[in-house]
Coordinates of C-alpha atoms in Angstrom, one line a residue:
M1026 CA -19.4 176.8 36.2
L1027 CA -19.7 178.1 39.8
N1028 CA -15.3 177.7 39.7
T1029 CA -15.4 179.9 37.0
L1030 CA -17.2 182.2 38.1
T1031 CA -15.3 182.4 41.1
T1032 CA -11.9 182.5 38.9
A1033 CA -13.2 185.5 37.1
W1034 CA -14.7 187.3 40.3
A1035 CA -11.5 186.9 41.9
S1036 CA -9.1 187.9 38.4
L1037 CA -10.9 191.3 38.2
P1038 CA -9.3 194.2 39.4
D1039 CA -10.4 195.8 43.5
I1040 CA -12.1 199.1 42.5
V1041 CA -13.9 197.2 39.7
R1042 CA -15.5 194.5 42.6
S1043 CA -16.0 196.9 45.2
T1044 CA -17.8 199.4 42.8
T1045 CA -20.1 195.9 41.2
V1046 CA -20.4 195.2 44.9
S1047 CA -21.5 198.4 46.0
T1048 CA -23.6 198.8 43.6
L1049 CA -25.6 195.8 44.5
W1050 CA -26.4 196.9 48.8
I1051 CA -27.7 200.5 46.8
I1052 CA -29.7 198.8 44.9
A1053 CA -30.8 196.2 47.5
V1054 CA -31.6 198.8 49.3
C1055 CA -33.6 200.7 47.3
I1056 CA -35.7 198.1 46.4
V1057 CA -36.2 197.0 50.5
L1058 CA -36.6 201.2 51.2
I1059 CA -39.4 201.0 48.4
L1060 CA -40.9 198.8 49.7
C1061 CA -41.0 199.5 53.6
V1062 CA -42.7 203.2 52.6
A1063 CA -45.3 201.1 50.4
F1064 CA -46.0 198.9 53.9
T1065 CA -45.8 201.8 56.1
T1066 CA -48.6 204.0 54.4
L1067 CA -50.8 201.1 54.8
W1068 CA -48.9 200.8 58.5
E1069 CA -50.2 204.6 59.1
R1070 CA -54.0 204.3 57.8
K1071 CA -54.5 201.2 60.2
V1072 CA -52.5 202.7 63.2
I1073 CA -54.6 206.0 62.4
G1074 CA -57.7 203.7 62.3
W1075 CA -56.5 201.7 65.6
M1076 CA -56.7 205.1 67.3
Q1077 CA -60.2 206.4 65.7
L1078 CA -61.7 202.9 66.5
R1079 CA -62.3 201.8 63.0
R1080 CA -61.0 199.3 60.8
G1081 CA -58.4 200.9 58.0
P1082 CA -58.2 199.6 54.5
N1083 CA -59.6 196.5 54.7
R1084 CA -60.7 195.5 50.9
V1085 CA -57.5 195.1 48.5
A1086 CA -55.9 191.4 49.5
I1087 CA -53.5 189.4 48.0
L1088 CA -54.5 186.9 46.6
G1089 CA -57.7 186.7 48.4
M1090 CA -55.6 186.8 51.5
L1091 CA -55.1 189.2 54.1
P1092 CA -57.5 191.7 53.4
G1093 CA -55.9 195.7 53.3
L1094 CA -52.7 194.3 52.3
G1095 CA -52.9 194.7 49.0
Q1096 CA -53.5 198.8 49.2
P1097 CA -50.6 200.0 48.6
F1098 CA -49.6 198.0 45.6
A1099 CA -53.4 199.4 44.9
D1100 CA -52.0 202.4 45.5
V1101 CA -49.3 202.7 43.5
L1102 CA -51.3 201.3 40.4
K1103 CA -53.8 204.0 40.7
L1104 CA -51.0 206.4 40.6
I1105 CA -49.1 205.0 38.1
T1106 CA -52.1 205.0 35.7
K1107 CA -53.1 209.2 36.6
E1108 CA -52.4 211.6 33.9
L1109 CA -49.3 213.3 34.4
I1110 CA -50.6 217.0 34.0
I1111 CA -48.3 220.0 33.5
P1112 CA -49.4 223.6 33.3
A1113 CA -49.4 225.4 30.6
K1114 CA -46.9 227.8 31.9
A1115 CA -44.7 226.2 33.7
N1116 CA -41.0 226.3 34.1
K1117 CA -40.4 222.3 32.0
I1118 CA -37.4 221.7 33.1
L1119 CA -37.2 222.7 37.0
Y1120 CA -40.9 221.4 37.8
T1121 CA -39.5 217.8 36.3
L1122 CA -36.6 218.1 38.0
A1123 CA -38.0 219.1 41.4
P1124 CA -39.6 215.8 42.4
A1125 CA -36.3 214.0 41.2
I1126 CA -34.4 216.4 43.5
T1127 CA -36.4 215.5 46.7
L1128 CA -36.5 211.8 46.1
V1129 CA -32.8 211.6 45.5
T1130 CA -31.8 213.1 48.2
A1131 CA -34.1 211.5 50.7
F1132 CA -32.6 208.1 49.1
V1133 CA -28.6 208.7 48.6
A1134 CA -28.8 210.1 52.5
W1135 CA -29.0 205.8 53.6
V1136 CA -25.3 205.4 51.5
V1137 CA -24.1 206.4 55.3
I1138 CA -26.1 204.7 58.0
P1139 CA -24.5 202.1 59.5
F1140 CA -27.0 198.8 59.3
S1141 CA -24.8 196.7 61.4
P1142 CA -21.2 196.8 63.2
D1143 CA -20.1 195.1 59.7
L1144 CA -22.6 196.5 57.2
I1145 CA -22.5 199.9 55.7
I1146 CA -22.6 200.9 52.1
A1147 CA -20.0 203.5 52.2
N1148 CA -17.8 204.1 55.1
V1149 CA -17.4 208.0 54.9
N1150 CA -15.7 209.4 57.8
A1151 CA -17.4 213.1 57.3
G1152 CA -20.2 210.9 57.5
L1153 CA -22.2 213.4 60.0
L1154 CA -21.5 216.4 57.3
F1155 CA -22.2 214.3 54.3
L1156 CA -26.1 214.0 55.6
L1157 CA -26.5 218.0 56.9
A1158 CA -25.6 218.6 53.6
L1159 CA -27.9 216.1 52.2
T1160 CA -31.0 217.6 54.0
S1161 CA -30.2 221.0 53.7
A1162 CA -30.3 220.4 49.8
G1163 CA -33.7 218.8 50.1
V1164 CA -35.5 222.6 50.6
Y1165 CA -34.4 222.9 46.7
G1166 CA -36.8 220.7 45.3
V1167 CA -39.4 222.5 47.4
I1168 CA -38.5 225.6 46.7
L1169 CA -38.5 224.5 42.8
A1170 CA -41.7 222.8 43.2
G1171 CA -43.1 225.8 44.0
W1172 CA -41.8 228.5 41.7
A1173 CA -41.7 226.2 39.0
S1174 CA -45.8 225.3 38.6
N1175 CA -46.2 228.7 38.2
S1176 CA -48.9 229.7 40.6
K1177 CA -49.2 231.7 43.5
Y1178 CA -51.1 229.1 46.5
A1179 CA -48.1 226.3 45.2
F1180 CA -45.1 229.0 45.1
L1181 CA -46.5 230.5 48.6
G1182 CA -46.5 227.0 50.2
A1183 CA -42.9 226.3 49.2
M1184 CA -42.0 229.9 50.9
R1185 CA -43.9 228.6 54.1
S1186 CA -42.0 224.3 53.9
A1187 CA -38.8 226.4 53.0
A1188 CA -38.6 229.0 56.3
Q1189 CA -39.9 226.1 58.2
I1190 CA -37.2 223.7 56.9
V1191 CA -34.4 225.9 57.1
A1192 CA -35.8 226.9 60.9
Y1193 CA -35.8 223.7 61.9
E1194 CA -32.8 222.6 60.2
I1195 CA -30.6 225.1 62.0
A1196 CA -32.2 223.4 65.4
M1197 CA -31.1 219.5 63.9
G1198 CA -27.4 220.9 63.3
F1199 CA -27.0 222.4 66.5
A1200 CA -28.5 218.9 68.5
L1201 CA -25.7 217.4 66.2
V1202 CA -22.9 219.5 67.3
G1203 CA -23.4 218.0 70.9
V1204 CA -23.6 214.6 69.4
L1205 CA -20.3 215.1 67.2
M1206 CA -18.3 216.9 71.0
A1207 CA -20.0 213.6 72.8
A1208 CA -18.5 211.2 69.9
G1209 CA -15.4 213.1 68.8
S1210 CA -15.9 211.7 65.4
L1211 CA -18.0 212.2 62.6
N1212 CA -18.1 209.1 61.5
L1213 CA -21.2 207.5 62.1
G1214 CA -20.5 203.7 63.1
D1215 CA -17.3 205.8 65.7
I1216 CA -21.1 207.6 66.5
V1217 CA -22.8 204.2 67.3
R1218 CA -19.5 202.5 69.1
H1219 CA -18.9 205.4 71.3
Q1220 CA -22.0 204.5 73.0
A1221 CA -21.3 200.9 73.8
G1222 CA -21.8 199.2 77.3
G1223 CA -25.4 199.8 77.7
M1224 CA -28.4 201.6 77.6
F1225 CA -27.6 204.5 80.9
T1226 CA -24.5 204.9 78.2
W1227 CA -26.6 206.2 75.0
N1228 CA -26.2 209.4 73.8
W1229 CA -29.9 209.8 74.9
T1230 CA -28.8 210.3 79.0
W1231 CA -26.5 213.2 78.8
L1232 CA -28.2 214.8 75.8
F1233 CA -31.5 214.2 76.7
P1234 CA -32.5 218.0 75.6
L1235 CA -30.9 218.0 72.4
F1236 CA -32.7 214.3 71.6
V1237 CA -36.0 215.7 71.9
V1238 CA -35.0 218.9 69.8
Y1239 CA -33.2 216.3 67.1
F1240 CA -36.7 213.8 66.5
I1241 CA -39.3 217.3 67.2
S1242 CA -36.9 218.7 64.4
G1243 CA -36.9 215.8 62.2
V1244 CA -40.9 215.6 62.7
A1245 CA -41.3 219.0 61.5
E1246 CA -38.3 218.8 58.9
T1247 CA -40.7 216.3 56.8
N1248 CA -44.1 218.2 56.8
R1249 CA -46.0 215.5 59.4
A1250 CA -48.1 216.2 61.5
P1251 CA -49.1 218.3 63.8
F1252 CA -46.6 220.4 61.2
D1253 CA -47.6 219.8 58.0
V1254 CA -49.0 223.1 57.7
A1255 CA -48.2 222.9 53.7
E1256 CA -51.1 220.6 53.6
G1257 CA -53.5 222.6 55.2
E1258 CA -56.3 222.3 53.3
S1259 CA -58.2 225.4 54.3
E1260 CA -55.1 227.7 54.0
I1261 CA -53.4 227.0 50.7
V1262 CA -54.8 223.6 49.8
A1263 CA -51.8 221.4 48.7
G1264 CA -48.7 223.3 49.4
F1265 CA -46.1 223.6 47.6
H1266 CA -47.1 220.3 45.2
V1267 CA -50.8 221.3 44.2
E1268 CA -49.9 221.6 40.6
Y1269 CA -48.7 218.1 40.5
S1270 CA -50.1 214.4 39.8
G1271 CA -49.8 210.9 38.9
M1272 CA -46.0 209.9 39.4
A1273 CA -44.9 213.2 40.3
F1274 CA -46.3 213.6 42.9
A1275 CA -45.8 210.0 43.4
L1276 CA -42.5 210.8 43.6
F1277 CA -43.1 214.0 46.2
F1278 CA -45.4 210.5 48.8
L1279 CA -42.0 208.2 48.2
A1280 CA -39.5 211.0 49.1
E1281 CA -41.9 212.2 52.0
Y1282 CA -42.0 208.8 53.5
A1283 CA -38.7 208.2 52.8
N1284 CA -37.6 210.8 54.6
M1285 CA -39.4 209.5 58.4
L1286 CA -37.9 206.1 57.6
L1287 CA -34.4 208.7 57.4
I1288 CA -34.9 210.3 60.4
S1289 CA -35.9 207.7 62.5
F1290 CA -32.8 205.8 61.8
L1291 CA -30.8 208.9 62.9
T1292 CA -32.3 209.5 65.8
A1293 CA -31.7 205.9 66.6
V1294 CA -27.9 206.0 65.2
F1295 CA -26.9 209.1 67.2
F1296 CA -28.8 209.3 70.5
V1297 CA -29.6 205.5 71.5
G1298 CA -26.9 203.1 70.4
G1299 CA -28.4 202.0 66.9
W1300 CA -26.6 198.7 66.6
L1301 CA -26.4 198.3 70.2
S1302 CA -28.3 196.0 72.4
P1303 CA -29.9 198.1 75.3
F1304 CA -28.3 195.0 77.5
D1305 CA -25.0 195.3 76.1
G1306 CA -22.2 194.6 79.5
W1307 CA -25.4 192.5 81.4
P1308 CA -23.1 189.1 82.8
V1309 CA -26.2 186.8 83.4
L1310 CA -26.9 187.0 79.1
G1311 CA -23.2 186.7 78.2
N1312 CA -23.3 186.6 74.8
T1313 CA -26.5 185.3 74.4
I1314 CA -28.9 187.3 71.0
L1315 CA -29.9 190.1 73.4
A1316 CA -26.3 190.9 74.4
T1317 CA -25.3 190.7 70.7
P1318 CA -25.0 194.0 68.7
S1319 CA -27.6 193.3 65.2
F1320 CA -29.4 195.5 62.4
G1321 CA -32.3 193.8 64.2
W1322 CA -31.7 195.7 67.6
L1323 CA -31.6 198.8 65.2
A1324 CA -34.8 198.1 63.6
L1325 CA -36.2 198.5 66.5
K1326 CA -35.4 201.2 67.6
A1327 CA -35.9 202.7 64.3
F1328 CA -39.8 200.9 64.6
C1329 CA -40.7 202.6 67.5
F1330 CA -39.2 206.2 66.6
L1331 CA -41.5 205.5 63.3
F1332 CA -45.1 204.6 65.3
L1333 CA -44.3 208.3 66.8
F1334 CA -44.9 210.0 63.6
L1335 CA -47.4 208.3 63.4
W1336 CA -49.3 208.5 66.5
F1337 CA -48.6 212.3 66.3
R1338 CA -50.7 212.5 63.8
A1339 CA -53.4 210.7 65.2
T1340 CA -53.3 213.1 68.2
F1341 CA -52.4 216.8 68.0
P1342 CA -53.9 219.8 65.9
R1343 CA -51.9 220.7 63.2
Y1344 CA -50.0 224.5 64.8
R1345 CA -50.8 227.9 63.3
Y1346 CA -47.8 228.7 61.1
D1347 CA -46.7 231.5 63.5
Q1348 CA -46.8 229.3 66.5
I1349 CA -44.2 226.5 64.1
M1350 CA -41.8 229.5 63.7
R1351 CA -41.7 230.7 67.0
L1352 CA -41.0 226.8 68.5
G1353 CA -38.3 226.5 66.1
W1354 CA -36.7 229.4 66.3
K1355 CA -37.8 231.1 70.2
V1356 CA -37.8 227.8 72.1
L1357 CA -36.0 224.9 70.6
I1358 CA -32.5 226.5 68.9
P1359 CA -31.8 228.5 72.2
V1360 CA -32.4 224.6 73.9
T1361 CA -30.0 223.4 71.6
I1362 CA -27.2 226.3 72.3
V1363 CA -27.6 226.8 75.8
W1364 CA -27.2 223.0 76.2
I1365 CA -24.2 222.9 73.6
F1366 CA -22.8 225.4 76.3
V1367 CA -23.6 222.9 79.5
E1368 CA -22.1 220.0 77.5
G1369 CA -19.0 222.1 77.1
V1370 CA -18.5 222.7 81.1
L1371 CA -19.2 219.1 81.6
S1372 CA -16.2 218.6 79.3
W1373 CA -14.0 220.9 79.7
A1374 CA -15.1 219.8 84.1
H1375 CA -13.9 215.8 83.0
V1376 CA -17.5 215.0 83.7
G1377 CA -19.8 212.7 81.6
P1378 CA -19.3 209.5 79.8
W1379 CA -17.6 211.2 76.7
H1380 CA -14.7 212.0 77.9
T1381 CA -12.1 209.6 77.9
P1382 CA -9.3 210.5 80.6

């Protein structure tokens, strides 16, 4: 039986086999990502509860064990069973399309992320450009959700969110220009390999201001605290998705947490060596597991950045909208422009780890 299947598989055209393998990887990544989002919501409530000296979710158990671990599944069941209400005067096509656009852009970006030296779904040479295009397209879901709802509150929230996303998208783009100048490639795998040599050869050392700007912009672009003015209860209720309920709202919720995970992984890839070990090149460790590049190092780095998202929410008060826009346009963007100029001068003077004689 096994030999028959192996022979049948080998007889298939190369394009069919590569398409099948890529499809299976995409399905696997989507399933893992959805589970990660579910348990990130639980982790967030547990972390914030720990910081506020309370327990967090501790009622819903799985098979009577580990109280609180079943909370994400209870939340999913609740959202599935809630009624999906579409406003009478809404544009039903765009109203339905908006959450799908937001979710698809958050998920598709994962196809170009290098998880390990040998594991990447689509090894695209212009992967960095692909990511910029996708993250820019995500704002259309926000705008359509606010406009198609035919609600003044939702539309006002959409305009505020869109303006915030565009402002910080520019800062993120400029920060990635610095990464491109350092690595000399748009391929994410090449960007990671260029940082080989240990933690002090990673991009965060010479591009530290761009590293800080990129992560802050990522927090703002995902509408997370302290930049979550779209959901300021005292201002405009729930923002652009105020008219959504049930699974339609769940798609926006899923996209937000998927984007948090995405920003955490991308920050690790661009600035802290991706799958590379911080002990790379240490003679004492040789070829041990501590010095070997692997997905474990990428996951650990992304875990640390994701924890910062949760820590920020428990620590900082929400900014006013004018403060958010001033930070984006008058602080972060000028910082990136200045540092790109500094990086250009250093490269011209043959100073820095990115220069190849």
